Short mmCIF file of C-alpha atoms in Angstrom, two decimals:
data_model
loop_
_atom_site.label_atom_id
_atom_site.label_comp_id
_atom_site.label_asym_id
_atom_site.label_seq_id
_atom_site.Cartn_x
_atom_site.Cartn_y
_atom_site.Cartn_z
CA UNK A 255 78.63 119.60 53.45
CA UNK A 256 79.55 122.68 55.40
CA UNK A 257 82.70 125.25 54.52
CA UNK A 258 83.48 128.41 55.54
CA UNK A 259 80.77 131.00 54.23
CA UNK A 260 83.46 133.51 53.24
CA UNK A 261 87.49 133.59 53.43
CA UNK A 262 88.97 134.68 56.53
CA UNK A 263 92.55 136.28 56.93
CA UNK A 264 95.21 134.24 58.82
CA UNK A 265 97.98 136.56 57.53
CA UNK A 266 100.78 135.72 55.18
CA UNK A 267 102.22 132.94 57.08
CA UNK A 268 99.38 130.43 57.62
CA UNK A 269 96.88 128.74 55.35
CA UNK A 270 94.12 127.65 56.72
CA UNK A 271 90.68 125.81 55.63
CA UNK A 272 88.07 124.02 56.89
CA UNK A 273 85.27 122.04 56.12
CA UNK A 274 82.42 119.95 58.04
CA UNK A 275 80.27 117.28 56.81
CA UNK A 276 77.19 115.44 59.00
CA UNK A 277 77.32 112.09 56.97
CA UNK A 278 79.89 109.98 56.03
CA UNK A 279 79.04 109.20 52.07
CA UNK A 280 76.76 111.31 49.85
CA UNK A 281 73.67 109.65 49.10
CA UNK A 282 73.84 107.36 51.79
CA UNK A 283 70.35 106.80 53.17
CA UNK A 284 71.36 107.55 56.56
CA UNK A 285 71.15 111.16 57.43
CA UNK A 286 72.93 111.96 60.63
CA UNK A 287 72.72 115.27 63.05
CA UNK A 288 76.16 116.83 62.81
CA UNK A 289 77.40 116.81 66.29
CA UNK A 290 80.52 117.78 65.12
CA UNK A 291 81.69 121.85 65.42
CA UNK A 292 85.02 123.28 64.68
CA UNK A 293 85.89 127.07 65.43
CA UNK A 294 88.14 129.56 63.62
CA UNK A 295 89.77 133.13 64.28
CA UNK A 296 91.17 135.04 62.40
CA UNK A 297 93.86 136.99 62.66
CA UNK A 298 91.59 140.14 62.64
CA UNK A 299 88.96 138.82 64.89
CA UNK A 300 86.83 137.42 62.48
CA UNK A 301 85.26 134.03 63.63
CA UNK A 302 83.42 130.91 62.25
CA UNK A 303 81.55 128.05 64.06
CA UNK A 304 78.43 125.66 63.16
CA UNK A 305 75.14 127.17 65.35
CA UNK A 306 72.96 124.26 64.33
CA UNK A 307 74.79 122.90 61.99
CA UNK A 308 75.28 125.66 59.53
CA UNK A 309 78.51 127.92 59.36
CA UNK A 310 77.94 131.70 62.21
CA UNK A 311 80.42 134.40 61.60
CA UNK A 312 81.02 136.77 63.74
CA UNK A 313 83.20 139.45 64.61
CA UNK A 314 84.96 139.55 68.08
CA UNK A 315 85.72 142.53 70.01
CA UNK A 316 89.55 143.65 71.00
CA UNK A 317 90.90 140.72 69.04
CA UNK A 318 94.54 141.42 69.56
CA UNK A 319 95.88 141.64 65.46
CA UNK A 320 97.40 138.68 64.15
CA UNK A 321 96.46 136.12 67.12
CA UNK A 322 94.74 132.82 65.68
CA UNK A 323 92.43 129.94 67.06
CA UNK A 324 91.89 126.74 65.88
CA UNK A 325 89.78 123.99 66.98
CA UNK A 326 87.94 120.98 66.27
CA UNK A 327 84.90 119.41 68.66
CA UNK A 328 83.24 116.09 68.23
CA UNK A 329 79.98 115.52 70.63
CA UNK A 330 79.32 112.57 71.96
CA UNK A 331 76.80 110.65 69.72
CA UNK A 332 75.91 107.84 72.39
CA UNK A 333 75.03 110.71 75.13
CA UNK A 334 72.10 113.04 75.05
CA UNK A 335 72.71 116.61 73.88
CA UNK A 336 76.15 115.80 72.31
CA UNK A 337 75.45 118.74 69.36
CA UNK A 338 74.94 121.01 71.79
CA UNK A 339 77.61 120.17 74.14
CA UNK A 340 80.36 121.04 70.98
CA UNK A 341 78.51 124.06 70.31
CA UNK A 342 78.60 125.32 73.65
CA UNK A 343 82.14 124.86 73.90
CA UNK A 344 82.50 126.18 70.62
CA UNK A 345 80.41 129.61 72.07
CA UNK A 346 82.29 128.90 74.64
CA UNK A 347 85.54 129.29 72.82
CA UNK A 348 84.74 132.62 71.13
CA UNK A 349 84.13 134.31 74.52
CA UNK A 350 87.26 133.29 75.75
CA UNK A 351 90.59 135.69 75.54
CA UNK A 352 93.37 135.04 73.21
CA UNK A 353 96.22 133.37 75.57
CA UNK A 354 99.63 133.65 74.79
CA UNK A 355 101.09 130.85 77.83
CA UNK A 356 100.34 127.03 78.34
CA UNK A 357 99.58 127.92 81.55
CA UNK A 358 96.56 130.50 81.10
CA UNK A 359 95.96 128.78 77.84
CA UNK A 360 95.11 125.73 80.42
CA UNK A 361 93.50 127.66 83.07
CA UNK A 362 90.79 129.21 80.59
CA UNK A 363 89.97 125.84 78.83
CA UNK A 364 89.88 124.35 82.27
CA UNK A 365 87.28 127.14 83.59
CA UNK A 366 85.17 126.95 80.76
CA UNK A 367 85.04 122.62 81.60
CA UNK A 368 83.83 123.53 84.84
CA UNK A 369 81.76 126.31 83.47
CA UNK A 370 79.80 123.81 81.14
CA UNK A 371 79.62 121.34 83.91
CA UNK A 372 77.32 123.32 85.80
CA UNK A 373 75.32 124.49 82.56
CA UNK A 374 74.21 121.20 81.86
CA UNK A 375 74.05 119.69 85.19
CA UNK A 376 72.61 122.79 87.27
CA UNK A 377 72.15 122.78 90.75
CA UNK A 378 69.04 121.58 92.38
CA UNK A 379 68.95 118.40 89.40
CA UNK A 380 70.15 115.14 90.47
CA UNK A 381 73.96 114.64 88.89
CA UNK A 382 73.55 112.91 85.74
CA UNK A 383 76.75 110.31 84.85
CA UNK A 384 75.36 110.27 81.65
CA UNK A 385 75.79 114.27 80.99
CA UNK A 386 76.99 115.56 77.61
CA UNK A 387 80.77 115.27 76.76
CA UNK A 388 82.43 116.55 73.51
CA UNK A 389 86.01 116.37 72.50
CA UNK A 390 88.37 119.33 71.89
CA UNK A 391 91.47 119.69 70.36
CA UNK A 392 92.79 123.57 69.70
CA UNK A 393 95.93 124.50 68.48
CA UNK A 394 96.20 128.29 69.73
CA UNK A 395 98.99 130.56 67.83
CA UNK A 396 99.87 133.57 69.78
CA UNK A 397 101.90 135.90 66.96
CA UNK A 398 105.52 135.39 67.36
CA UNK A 399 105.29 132.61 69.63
CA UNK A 400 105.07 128.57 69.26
CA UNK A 401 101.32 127.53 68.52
CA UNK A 402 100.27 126.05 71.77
CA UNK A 403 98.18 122.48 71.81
CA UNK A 404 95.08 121.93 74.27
CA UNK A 405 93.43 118.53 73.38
CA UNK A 406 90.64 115.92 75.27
CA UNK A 407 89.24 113.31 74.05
CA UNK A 408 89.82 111.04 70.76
CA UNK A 409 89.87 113.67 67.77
CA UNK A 410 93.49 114.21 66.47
CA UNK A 411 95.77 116.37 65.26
CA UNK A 412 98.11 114.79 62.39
CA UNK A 413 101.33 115.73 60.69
CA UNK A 414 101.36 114.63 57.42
CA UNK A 415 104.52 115.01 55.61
CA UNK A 416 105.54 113.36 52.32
CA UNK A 417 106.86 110.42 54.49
CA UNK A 418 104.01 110.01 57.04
CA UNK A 419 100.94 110.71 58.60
CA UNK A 420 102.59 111.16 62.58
CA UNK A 421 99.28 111.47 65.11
CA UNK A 422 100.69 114.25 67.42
CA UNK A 423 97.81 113.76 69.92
CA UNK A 424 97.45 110.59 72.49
CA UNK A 425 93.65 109.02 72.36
CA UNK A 426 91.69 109.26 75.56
CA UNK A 427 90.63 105.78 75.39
CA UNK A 428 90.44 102.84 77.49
CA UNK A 429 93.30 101.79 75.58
CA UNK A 430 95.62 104.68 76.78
CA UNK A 431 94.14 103.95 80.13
CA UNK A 432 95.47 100.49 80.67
CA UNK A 433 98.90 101.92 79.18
CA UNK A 434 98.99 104.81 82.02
CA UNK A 435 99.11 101.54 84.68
CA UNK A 436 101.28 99.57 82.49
CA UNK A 437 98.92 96.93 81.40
CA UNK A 438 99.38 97.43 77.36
CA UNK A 439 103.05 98.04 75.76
CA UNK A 440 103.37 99.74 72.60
CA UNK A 441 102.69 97.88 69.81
CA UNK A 442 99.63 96.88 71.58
CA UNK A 443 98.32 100.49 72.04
CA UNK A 444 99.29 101.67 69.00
CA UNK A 445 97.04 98.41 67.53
CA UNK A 446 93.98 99.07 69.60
CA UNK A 447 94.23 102.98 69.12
CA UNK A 448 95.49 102.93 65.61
CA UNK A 449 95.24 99.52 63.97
CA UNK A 450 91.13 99.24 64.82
CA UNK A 451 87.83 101.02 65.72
CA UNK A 452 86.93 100.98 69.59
CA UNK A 453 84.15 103.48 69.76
CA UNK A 454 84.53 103.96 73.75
CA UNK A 455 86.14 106.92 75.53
CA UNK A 456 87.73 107.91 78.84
CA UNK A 457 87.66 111.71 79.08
CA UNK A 458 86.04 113.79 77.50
CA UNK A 459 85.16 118.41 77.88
CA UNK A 460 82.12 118.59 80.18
CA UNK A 461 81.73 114.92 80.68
CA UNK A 462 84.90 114.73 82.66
CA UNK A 463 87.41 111.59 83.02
CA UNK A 464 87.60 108.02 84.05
CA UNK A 465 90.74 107.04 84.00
CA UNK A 466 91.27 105.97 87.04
CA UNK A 467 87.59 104.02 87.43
CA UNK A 468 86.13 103.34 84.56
CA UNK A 469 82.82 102.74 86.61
CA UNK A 470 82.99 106.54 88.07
CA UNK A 471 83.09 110.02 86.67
CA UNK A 472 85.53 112.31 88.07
CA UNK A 473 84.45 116.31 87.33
CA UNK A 474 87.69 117.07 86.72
CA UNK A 475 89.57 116.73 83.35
CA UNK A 476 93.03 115.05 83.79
CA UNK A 477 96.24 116.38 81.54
CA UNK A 478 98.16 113.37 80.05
CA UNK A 479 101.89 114.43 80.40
CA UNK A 480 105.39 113.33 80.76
CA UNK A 481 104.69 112.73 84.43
CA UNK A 482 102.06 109.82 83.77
CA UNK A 483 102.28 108.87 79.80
CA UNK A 484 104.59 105.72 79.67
CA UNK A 485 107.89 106.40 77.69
CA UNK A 486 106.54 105.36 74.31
CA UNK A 487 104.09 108.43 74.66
CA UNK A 488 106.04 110.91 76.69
CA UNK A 489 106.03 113.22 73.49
CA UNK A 490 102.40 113.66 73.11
CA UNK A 491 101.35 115.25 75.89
CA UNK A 492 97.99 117.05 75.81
CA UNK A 493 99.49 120.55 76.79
CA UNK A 494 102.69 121.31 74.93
CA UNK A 495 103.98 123.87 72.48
CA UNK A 496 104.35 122.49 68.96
CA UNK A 497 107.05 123.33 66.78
CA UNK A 498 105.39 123.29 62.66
CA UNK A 499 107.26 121.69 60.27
CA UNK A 500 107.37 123.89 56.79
CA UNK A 501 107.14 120.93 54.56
CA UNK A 502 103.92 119.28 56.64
CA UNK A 503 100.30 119.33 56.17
CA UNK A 504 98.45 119.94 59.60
CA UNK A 505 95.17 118.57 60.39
CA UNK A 506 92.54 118.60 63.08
CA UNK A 507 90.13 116.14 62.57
CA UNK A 508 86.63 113.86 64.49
CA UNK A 509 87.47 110.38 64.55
CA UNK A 510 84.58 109.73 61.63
CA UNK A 511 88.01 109.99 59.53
CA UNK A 512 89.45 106.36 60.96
CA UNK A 513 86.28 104.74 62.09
CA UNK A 514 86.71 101.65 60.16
CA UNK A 515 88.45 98.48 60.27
CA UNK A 516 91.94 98.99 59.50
CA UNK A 517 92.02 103.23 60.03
CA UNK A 518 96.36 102.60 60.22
CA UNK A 519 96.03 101.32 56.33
CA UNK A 520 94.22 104.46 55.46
CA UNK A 521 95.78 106.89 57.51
CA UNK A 522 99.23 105.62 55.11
CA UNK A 523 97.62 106.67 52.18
CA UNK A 524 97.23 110.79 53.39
CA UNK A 525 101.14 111.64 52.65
CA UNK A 526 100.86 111.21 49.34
CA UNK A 527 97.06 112.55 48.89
CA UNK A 528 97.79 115.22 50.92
CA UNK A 529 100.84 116.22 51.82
CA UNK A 530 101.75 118.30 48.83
CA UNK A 531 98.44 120.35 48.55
CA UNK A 532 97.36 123.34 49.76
CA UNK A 533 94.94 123.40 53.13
CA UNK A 534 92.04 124.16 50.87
CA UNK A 535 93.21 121.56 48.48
CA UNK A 536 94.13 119.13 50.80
CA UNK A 537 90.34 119.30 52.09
CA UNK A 538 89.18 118.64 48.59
CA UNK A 539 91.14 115.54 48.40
CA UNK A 540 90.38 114.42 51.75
CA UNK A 541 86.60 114.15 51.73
CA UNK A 542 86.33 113.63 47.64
CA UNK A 543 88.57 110.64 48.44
CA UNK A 544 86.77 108.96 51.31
CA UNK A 545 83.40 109.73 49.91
CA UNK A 546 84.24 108.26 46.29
CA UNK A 547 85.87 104.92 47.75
CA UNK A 548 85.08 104.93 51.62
CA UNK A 549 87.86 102.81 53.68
CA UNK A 550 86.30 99.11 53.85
CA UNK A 551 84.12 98.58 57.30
CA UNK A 552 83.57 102.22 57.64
CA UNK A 553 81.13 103.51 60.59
CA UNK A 554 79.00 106.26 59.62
CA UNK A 555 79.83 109.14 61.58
CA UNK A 556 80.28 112.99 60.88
CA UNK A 557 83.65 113.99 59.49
CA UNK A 558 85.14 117.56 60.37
CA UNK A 559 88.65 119.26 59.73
CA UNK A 560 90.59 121.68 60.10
CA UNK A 561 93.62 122.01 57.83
CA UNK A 562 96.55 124.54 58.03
CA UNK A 563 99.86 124.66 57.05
CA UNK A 564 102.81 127.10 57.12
CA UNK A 565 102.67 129.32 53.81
#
């Protein structure tokens, strides 16, 4: 298991931890390639990602004091080069300025997409619809200002109060697709998404999106918002300013977390394992819990987090 190689500073108002682990159970015969990453800055500029699969830090120039970045990546296992698709966005992420809008928060990430793109599909090589994808979700928290959400793909963020664990994030599944033209209602999205394990996925950074043919990649990466999410999802839009609840838990997490049978029964059980604990603690509890009784049908699949909470 991976943590951070040293404590970073995220100033007196957020406390933050982290922790990344490339199978699912200790001792388990099966030894999988972490193709997870996660990146963190600090509110000095100091900065932590996995370069193959072990914990970089780094120090980044004319860090504007007190501006934070968090974010959690999940390559795509079934595509080639899925490790190295989350750590390029990951390098990717520490080259890119601190943004303090939606809208150049949204413009960078969406550069970088394209940027990627061409990296692994140059010009002059036949187009590949099988190039590498990775999922992001990054909260970024400008100082002063509401943290700002950018998310793709199916990792998650979660709110996890004493009363529930609330996903804040909308999966970018087949699932949500058929709900975008009206052919699943709510209970049956939030089953498919929620209440079992589909291991397929509509959109993800670099691969790009196929929402609107599943048969064909488009380059582009489409923004689920209150313009095309149907009413029962209208809140969750991928772009959005979030407003923290002091008496939550936050956490960015890879779907290795709920890739099992029933993930909705063990997604309940997080309020009261973690709600109440620190970010470091709540990591401890976390991981010791699903390692020492793993939810029943579990996938093996790397696990990574990010957990922060107001101090």
């Amino acid at each position: 298991m991976t943590t951070l190689p040293a404590p970073l500073n995220f100033g007196p108002l957020l406390d933050v931890a982290a922790r990344s682990n490339p199978c699912a159970i200790a001792g388990a015969a099966l030894r999988l390639e972490n193709q997870d990453n996660y990146v963190l800055i600090d509110a000095s500029g100091q900065a932590v990602m996995l370069h193959q699969q072990v914990p970089r830090r780094l120090q980044l120039p004319h860090w504007p004091a007190g501006h934070l970045r968090l974010a959690v990546m999940d390559g795509m296992g079934g595509h080639g080069h899925g490790r190295e698709a989350a750590e390029a966005t990951a390098a990717g992420l520490l080259r890119m300025p601190p943004c303090a809008t939606l809208a150049q928060l949204s413009q960078q990430l969406d550069a970088l997409h394209a940027d990627l793109q061409a990296q692994f599909n140059p010009p002059g090589l036949p187009r590949s619809e099988r190039r590498p994808g990775t999922t992001l979700t990054l909260v970024e928290l400008p100082p002063g200002q509401a943290p700002l959400l950018y998310h793709v793909g199916d990792s998650r963020l979660y709110e996890i109060t004493p009363q529930q664990a609330a996903p804040l994030t909308v999966d970018h599944v087949p699932a949500t697709m058929f709900a975008l033209h009206g052919l699943l209602n709510e209970s049956e999205w939030w089953q498919q998404v929620h209440g079992e394990h589909r291991a397929q996925i509509s959109q993800a950074f670099i691969l790009g999106n196929a929402f609107d043919n599943p048969l064909h990649l488009e380059d582009q990466l489409r923004a689920l918002d209150r313009g095309c999410l149907p009413p029962f999802l209208r809140h969750l839009g991928d772009r959005r300013a979030l407003e923290l609840r002091r008496d939550a838990l936050y956490l960015l997490a890879s779907d290795g977390f709920w890739a099992c049978r029933h993930p909705q029964l063990w997604t309940a059980r997080w309020p009261e394992l973690l709600s109440h604990a620190s970010a470091e603690g709540a990591l401890d509890a976390l991981f010791g819990e699903f390692n020492a009784h793993p939810p029943p049908g579990l996938h093996i699949d790397n696990l990574t987090a990010v957990a922060f909470r107001l101090a």
